[in-house]
PDB file of C-alpha atoms in Angstrom:
ATOM      1  CA  ALA O  12      92.944  42.047  99.565  1.00  0.00           C
ATOM      2  CA  GLU O  13      94.574  43.989 102.057  1.00  0.00           C
ATOM      3  CA  LEU O  14      96.287  46.820  99.117  1.00  0.00           C
ATOM      4  CA  GLY O  15      92.906  46.524  97.092  1.00  0.00           C
ATOM      5  CA  VAL O  16      94.341  45.322  93.896  1.00  0.00           C
ATOM      6  CA  ASP O  17      92.061  44.810  91.069  1.00  0.00           C
ATOM      7  CA  CYS O  18      94.196  41.534  89.395  1.00  0.00           C
ATOM      8  CA  GLY O  19      90.318  39.700  88.800  1.00  0.00           C
ATOM      9  CA  PHE O  20      91.346  37.628  91.925  1.00  0.00           C
ATOM     10  CA  THR O  21      88.884  34.767  92.281  1.00  0.00           C
ATOM     11  CA  ARG O  22      88.891  30.623  93.462  1.00  0.00           C
ATOM     12  CA  ALA O  23      88.656  28.240  91.307  1.00  0.00           C
ATOM     13  CA  ASP O  24      89.664  24.318  91.271  1.00  0.00           C
ATOM     14  CA  SER O  25      93.222  22.946  89.761  1.00  0.00           C
ATOM     15  CA  PHE O  26      93.696  20.529  88.740  1.00  0.00           C
ATOM     16  CA  VAL O  27      96.453  17.992  87.084  1.00  0.00           C
ATOM     17  CA  TYR O  28      95.526  15.285  84.670  1.00  0.00           C
ATOM     18  CA  THR O  29      96.509  12.428  83.281  1.00  0.00           C
ATOM     19  CA  THR O  30      94.948  10.713  79.637  1.00  0.00           C
ATOM     20  CA  LYS O  31      97.726   8.361  80.034  1.00  0.00           C
ATOM     21  CA  PRO O  32      96.539   4.418  82.521  1.00  0.00           C
ATOM     22  CA  GLU O  33     100.282   4.385  83.757  1.00  0.00           C
ATOM     23  CA  THR O  34     100.283   7.987  85.511  1.00  0.00           C
ATOM     24  CA  VAL O  35      97.165   6.976  87.176  1.00  0.00           C
ATOM     25  CA  GLU O  36      98.559   5.786  90.190  1.00  0.00           C
ATOM     26  CA  THR O  37     101.370   7.939  90.806  1.00  0.00           C
ATOM     27  CA  LEU O  38      98.745  11.045  90.525  1.00  0.00           C
ATOM     28  CA  GLU O  39      96.667   9.017  93.371  1.00  0.00           C
ATOM     29  CA  ARG O  40      99.902   9.328  95.282  1.00  0.00           C
ATOM     30  CA  GLU O  41     100.288  12.706  94.818  1.00  0.00           C
ATOM     31  CA  ALA O  42      96.633  13.686  96.048  1.00  0.00           C
ATOM     32  CA  GLU O  43      97.015  11.539  98.740  1.00  0.00           C
ATOM     33  CA  ALA O  44     100.382  12.927  99.715  1.00  0.00           C
ATOM     34  CA  ALA O  45      98.720  16.590  99.578  1.00  0.00           C
ATOM     35  CA  ALA O  46      95.766  15.558 101.907  1.00  0.00           C
ATOM     36  CA  GLU O  47      98.203  14.223 104.280  1.00  0.00           C
ATOM     37  CA  ALA O  48      99.980  17.456 104.468  1.00  0.00           C
ATOM     38  CA  GLY O  49      97.266  19.249 104.443  1.00  0.00           C
ATOM     39  CA  LEU O  50      96.323  20.644 101.394  1.00  0.00           C
ATOM     40  CA  PRO O  51      92.705  20.823  99.949  1.00  0.00           C
ATOM     41  CA  ALA O  52      93.703  17.263  97.382  1.00  0.00           C
ATOM     42  CA  THR O  53      91.536  14.417  96.431  1.00  0.00           C
ATOM     43  CA  TYR O  54      92.058  12.153  93.681  1.00  0.00           C
ATOM     44  CA  VAL O  55      88.918  12.372  90.700  1.00  0.00           C
ATOM     45  CA  THR O  56      87.990  10.691  87.933  1.00  0.00           C
ATOM     46  CA  ASP O  57      86.324  13.359  85.821  1.00  0.00           C
ATOM     47  CA  VAL O  58      87.291  16.781  84.798  1.00  0.00           C
ATOM     48  CA  ASP O  59      85.285  19.534  83.158  1.00  0.00           C
ATOM     49  CA  LEU O  60      88.045  19.979  80.278  1.00  0.00           C
ATOM     50  CA  ASP O  61      86.911  18.432  76.563  1.00  0.00           C
ATOM     51  CA  VAL O  62      89.878  16.135  77.058  1.00  0.00           C
ATOM     52  CA  PRO O  63      89.809  12.385  77.124  1.00  0.00           C
ATOM     53  CA  ALA O  64      91.498  12.234  80.472  1.00  0.00           C
ATOM     54  CA  ILE O  65      91.089   8.929  82.973  1.00  0.00           C
ATOM     55  CA  GLY O  66      92.578  10.543  86.414  1.00  0.00           C
ATOM     56  CA  ALA O  67      93.354  13.675  88.264  1.00  0.00           C
ATOM     57  CA  VAL O  68      94.758  15.210  91.478  1.00  0.00           C
ATOM     58  CA  LYS O  69      91.868  17.893  92.111  1.00  0.00           C
ATOM     59  CA  PHE O  70      93.266  21.542  94.405  1.00  0.00           C
ATOM     60  CA  ALA O  71      90.186  23.132  95.697  1.00  0.00           C
ATOM     61  CA  SER O  72      89.654  26.877  95.753  1.00  0.00           C
ATOM     62  CA  GLN O  73      92.802  27.762  94.444  1.00  0.00           C
ATOM     63  CA  ALA O  74      94.060  31.364  93.815  1.00  0.00           C
ATOM     64  CA  HIS O  75      93.242  32.514  89.775  1.00  0.00           C
ATOM     65  CA  PHE O  76      94.081  36.146  88.533  1.00  0.00           C
ATOM     66  CA  HIS O  77      95.760  38.114  86.365  1.00  0.00           C
ATOM     67  CA  PRO O  78      99.598  38.375  87.295  1.00  0.00           C
ATOM     68  CA  ARG O  79     100.913  41.604  85.073  1.00  0.00           C
ATOM     69  CA  ARG O  80      97.942  43.329  87.364  1.00  0.00           C
ATOM     70  CA  TRP O  81      98.995  42.147  90.150  1.00  0.00           C
ATOM     71  CA  LEU O  82     102.481  42.876  89.876  1.00  0.00           C
ATOM     72  CA  LEU O  83     101.909  46.174  88.906  1.00  0.00           C
ATOM     73  CA  ALA O  84      99.888  47.139  91.183  1.00  0.00           C
ATOM     74  CA  LEU O  85     103.011  45.521  93.705  1.00  0.00           C
ATOM     75  CA  ALA O  86     105.601  47.507  92.131  1.00  0.00           C
ATOM     76  CA  ASP O  87     103.470  50.761  92.701  1.00  0.00           C
ATOM     77  CA  GLU O  88     103.607  49.927  96.932  1.00  0.00           C
ATOM     78  CA  ILE O  89     106.942  49.023  96.700  1.00  0.00           C
ATOM     79  CA  GLU O  90     107.509  52.471  95.780  1.00  0.00           C
ATOM     80  CA  LYS O  91     105.372  54.332  97.597  1.00  0.00           C
ATOM     81  CA  ALA O  92     106.914  52.394 100.585  1.00  0.00           C
ATOM     82  CA  GLY O  93     110.312  54.193  99.680  1.00  0.00           C
ATOM     83  CA  GLY O  94     111.273  50.979  97.439  1.00  0.00           C
ATOM     84  CA  LYS O  95     113.082  51.856  93.644  1.00  0.00           C
ATOM     85  CA  ILE O  96     112.294  49.617  90.969  1.00  0.00           C
ATOM     86  CA  VAL O  97     115.375  49.601  88.184  1.00  0.00           C
ATOM     87  CA  GLU O  98     114.497  48.490  84.642  1.00  0.00           C
ATOM     88  CA  GLY O  99     117.071  47.945  82.015  1.00  0.00           C
ATOM     89  CA  VAL O 100     119.951  47.108  83.835  1.00  0.00           C
ATOM     90  CA  ARG O 101     122.026  43.839  84.568  1.00  0.00           C
ATOM     91  CA  ALA O 102     122.813  42.401  87.837  1.00  0.00           C
ATOM     92  CA  GLU O 103     126.114  40.861  87.590  1.00  0.00           C
ATOM     93  CA  GLY O 104     126.814  39.601  91.059  1.00  0.00           C
ATOM     94  CA  VAL O 105     125.791  39.467  94.760  1.00  0.00           C
ATOM     95  CA  ASP O 106     128.686  40.438  97.633  1.00  0.00           C
ATOM     96  CA  GLU O 107     126.919  39.794 101.051  1.00  0.00           C
ATOM     97  CA  LEU O 108     130.090  40.976 103.475  1.00  0.00           C
ATOM     98  CA  GLY O 109     129.342  44.006 105.001  1.00  0.00           C
ATOM     99  CA  GLY O 110     125.453  44.322 104.048  1.00  0.00           C
ATOM    100  CA  THR O 111     124.107  42.936 100.803  1.00  0.00           C
ATOM    101  CA  ARG O 112     125.746  44.770  97.799  1.00  0.00           C
ATOM    102  CA  VAL O 113     124.288  44.232  94.144  1.00  0.00           C
ATOM    103  CA  ARG O 114     126.210  44.566  91.287  1.00  0.00           C
ATOM    104  CA  THR O 115     125.202  46.076  88.418  1.00  0.00           C
ATOM    105  CA  SER O 116     126.113  47.180  84.723  1.00  0.00           C
ATOM    106  CA  SER O 117     125.253  50.825  86.721  1.00  0.00           C
ATOM    107  CA  GLY O 118     126.953  50.136  89.774  1.00  0.00           C
ATOM    108  CA  GLU O 119     126.070  49.119  92.838  1.00  0.00           C
ATOM    109  CA  VAL O 120     123.160  49.115  94.734  1.00  0.00           C
ATOM    110  CA  ARG O 121     122.674  48.518  98.627  1.00  0.00           C
ATOM    111  CA  ALA O 122     120.178  46.817 100.592  1.00  0.00           C
ATOM    112  CA  GLY O 123     118.915  45.479 103.455  1.00  0.00           C
ATOM    113  CA  GLU O 124     117.661  42.138 101.767  1.00  0.00           C
ATOM    114  CA  VAL O 125     117.698  41.045  97.832  1.00  0.00           C
ATOM    115  CA  VAL O 126     115.657  38.415  96.446  1.00  0.00           C
ATOM    116  CA  VAL O 127     116.765  36.673  93.421  1.00  0.00           C
ATOM    117  CA  ALA O 128     113.663  35.854  91.692  1.00  0.00           C
ATOM    118  CA  THR O 129     114.620  34.701  88.747  1.00  0.00           C
ATOM    119  CA  HIS O 130     113.617  31.523  86.101  1.00  0.00           C
ATOM    120  CA  TYR O 131     117.304  30.473  85.693  1.00  0.00           C
ATOM    121  CA  PRO O 132     119.701  31.036  88.704  1.00  0.00           C
ATOM    122  CA  VAL O 133     122.482  34.379  87.844  1.00  0.00           C
ATOM    123  CA  PHE O 134     123.720  33.912  91.019  1.00  0.00           C
ATOM    124  CA  ASP O 135     124.938  30.088  90.774  1.00  0.00           C
ATOM    125  CA  ARG O 136     127.662  28.754  92.871  1.00  0.00           C
ATOM    126  CA  GLY O 137     126.498  25.673  92.486  1.00  0.00           C
ATOM    127  CA  LEU O 138     127.116  25.646  88.845  1.00  0.00           C
ATOM    128  CA  TYR O 139     122.911  24.410  88.897  1.00  0.00           C
ATOM    129  CA  PHE O 140     122.968  26.027  85.311  1.00  0.00           C
ATOM    130  CA  ALA O 141     125.265  23.755  83.731  1.00  0.00           C
ATOM    131  CA  ARG O 142     122.442  20.852  84.618  1.00  0.00           C
ATOM    132  CA  LEU O 143     119.563  23.150  82.975  1.00  0.00           C
ATOM    133  CA  ASP O 144     117.528  23.065  79.878  1.00  0.00           C
ATOM    134  CA  PRO O 145     116.277  26.466  78.639  1.00  0.00           C
ATOM    135  CA  VAL O 146     112.995  25.998  76.992  1.00  0.00           C
ATOM    136  CA  ARG O 147     110.247  28.245  76.029  1.00  0.00           C
ATOM    137  CA  ASP O 148     106.754  28.112  75.807  1.00  0.00           C
ATOM    138  CA  LEU O 149     104.257  28.235  72.983  1.00  0.00           C
ATOM    139  CA  VAL O 150     100.593  29.887  74.282  1.00  0.00           C
ATOM    140  CA  VAL O 151      97.467  31.003  72.420  1.00  0.00           C
ATOM    141  CA  ALA O 152      94.549  32.893  73.860  1.00  0.00           C
ATOM    142  CA  GLY O 153      91.255  33.873  72.696  1.00  0.00           C
ATOM    143  CA  PRO O 154      87.838  34.813  73.510  1.00  0.00           C
ATOM    144  CA  ILE O 155      85.331  32.038  74.025  1.00  0.00           C
ATOM    145  CA  GLU O 156      81.359  32.347  72.586  1.00  0.00           C
ATOM    146  CA  GLY O 157      79.278  31.673  75.353  1.00  0.00           C
ATOM    147  CA  ASN O 158      79.824  29.689  78.604  1.00  0.00           C
ATOM    148  CA  HIS O 159      81.845  27.401  76.964  1.00  0.00           C
ATOM    149  CA  ALA O 160      85.415  28.202  78.891  1.00  0.00           C
ATOM    150  CA  PRO O 161      86.412  25.757  80.983  1.00  0.00           C
ATOM    151  CA  GLN O 162      85.735  26.805  84.380  1.00  0.00           C
ATOM    152  CA  GLY O 163      88.869  26.014  87.052  1.00  0.00           C
ATOM    153  CA  MET O 164      93.049  25.413  85.958  1.00  0.00           C
ATOM    154  CA  PHE O 165      93.998  22.096  84.476  1.00  0.00           C
ATOM    155  CA  LEU O 166      97.785  20.562  83.576  1.00  0.00           C
ATOM    156  CA  ASP O 167      98.034  17.671  82.042  1.00  0.00           C
ATOM    157  CA  ALA O 168     101.038  15.531  83.925  1.00  0.00           C
ATOM    158  CA  ASP O 169     102.231  13.725  81.320  1.00  0.00           C
ATOM    159  CA  THR O 170     102.647  16.968  78.262  1.00  0.00           C
ATOM    160  CA  HIS O 171     102.721  20.003  80.592  1.00  0.00           C
ATOM    161  CA  HIS O 172      99.340  21.603  78.527  1.00  0.00           C
ATOM    162  CA  SER O 173      97.602  24.188  80.631  1.00  0.00           C
ATOM    163  CA  VAL O 174      94.409  25.239  80.042  1.00  0.00           C
ATOM    164  CA  ARG O 175      93.191  28.339  81.592  1.00  0.00           C
ATOM    165  CA  SER O 176      89.943  31.038  81.532  1.00  0.00           C
ATOM    166  CA  TYR O 177      90.094  34.216  82.576  1.00  0.00           C
ATOM    167  CA  LEU O 178      87.586  37.723  82.031  1.00  0.00           C
ATOM    168  CA  ASN O 179      88.616  40.391  79.883  1.00  0.00           C
ATOM    169  CA  GLU O 180      86.216  43.385  80.258  1.00  0.00           C
ATOM    170  CA  GLY O 181      83.452  40.514  80.965  1.00  0.00           C
ATOM    171  CA  VAL O 182      84.175  38.748  77.619  1.00  0.00           C
ATOM    172  CA  PRO O 183      85.597  35.152  78.729  1.00  0.00           C
ATOM    173  CA  TYR O 184      88.955  34.014  77.234  1.00  0.00           C
ATOM    174  CA  THR O 185      90.913  30.405  77.614  1.00  0.00           C
ATOM    175  CA  ILE O 186      94.570  30.218  77.387  1.00  0.00           C
ATOM    176  CA  VAL O 187      96.206  27.248  76.482  1.00  0.00           C
ATOM    177  CA  GLY O 188      99.821  26.946  76.379  1.00  0.00           C
ATOM    178  CA  GLY O 189     102.802  23.959  76.625  1.00  0.00           C
ATOM    179  CA  GLU O 190     104.564  23.270  73.874  1.00  0.00           C
ATOM    180  CA  HIS O 191     107.624  24.029  74.588  1.00  0.00           C
ATOM    181  CA  TYR O 192     110.619  23.881  72.937  1.00  0.00           C
ATOM    182  CA  ARG O 193     114.493  24.228  73.478  1.00  0.00           C
ATOM    183  CA  VAL O 194     115.854  27.562  72.430  1.00  0.00           C
ATOM    184  CA  GLY O 195     117.911  27.255  70.030  1.00  0.00           C
ATOM    185  CA  ASP O 196     116.357  24.328  68.385  1.00  0.00           C
ATOM    186  CA  SER O 197     114.287  24.250  65.384  1.00  0.00           C
ATOM    187  CA  VAL O 198     110.702  24.725  65.812  1.00  0.00           C
TER     188      VAL O 198
END
């Protein structure tokens, strides 16, 4: 809001739901714990999605926005503030002695602060990479006719399938994802 980024920011309810009776108690406990922690969470038995959900943790009024548009605007602001964004260069290591230095395939970068924001731990001193399973998710998106796009964000607690909607030039689209597979396996 402070930067006026046009990223389609809205608020929407988010649901982590189940279709399996054996998961209901876990979701009830999750909703209770989240509410006790001060989050806007409740347990509900009805979700506005055409699936046979029998229960869900509902998180009210969550941030819903277009991540790429937000990141492009954030990148512009970083550069306006004197930062530099480097693409196509591999980070090979971080040295923290005598200031922070990042060793890259194109030389060294010095910085006051370094944020490593990757899905996979690239500077892994604890050998966590050995416990990770690289996976890819399959996602499909398309326009929805009429007012049938789901209102909210939905995640199946058991399968991790995800459904959410967005507007593209005034046309409602729905994104469905979560059919994941291990990298290197045949699909």
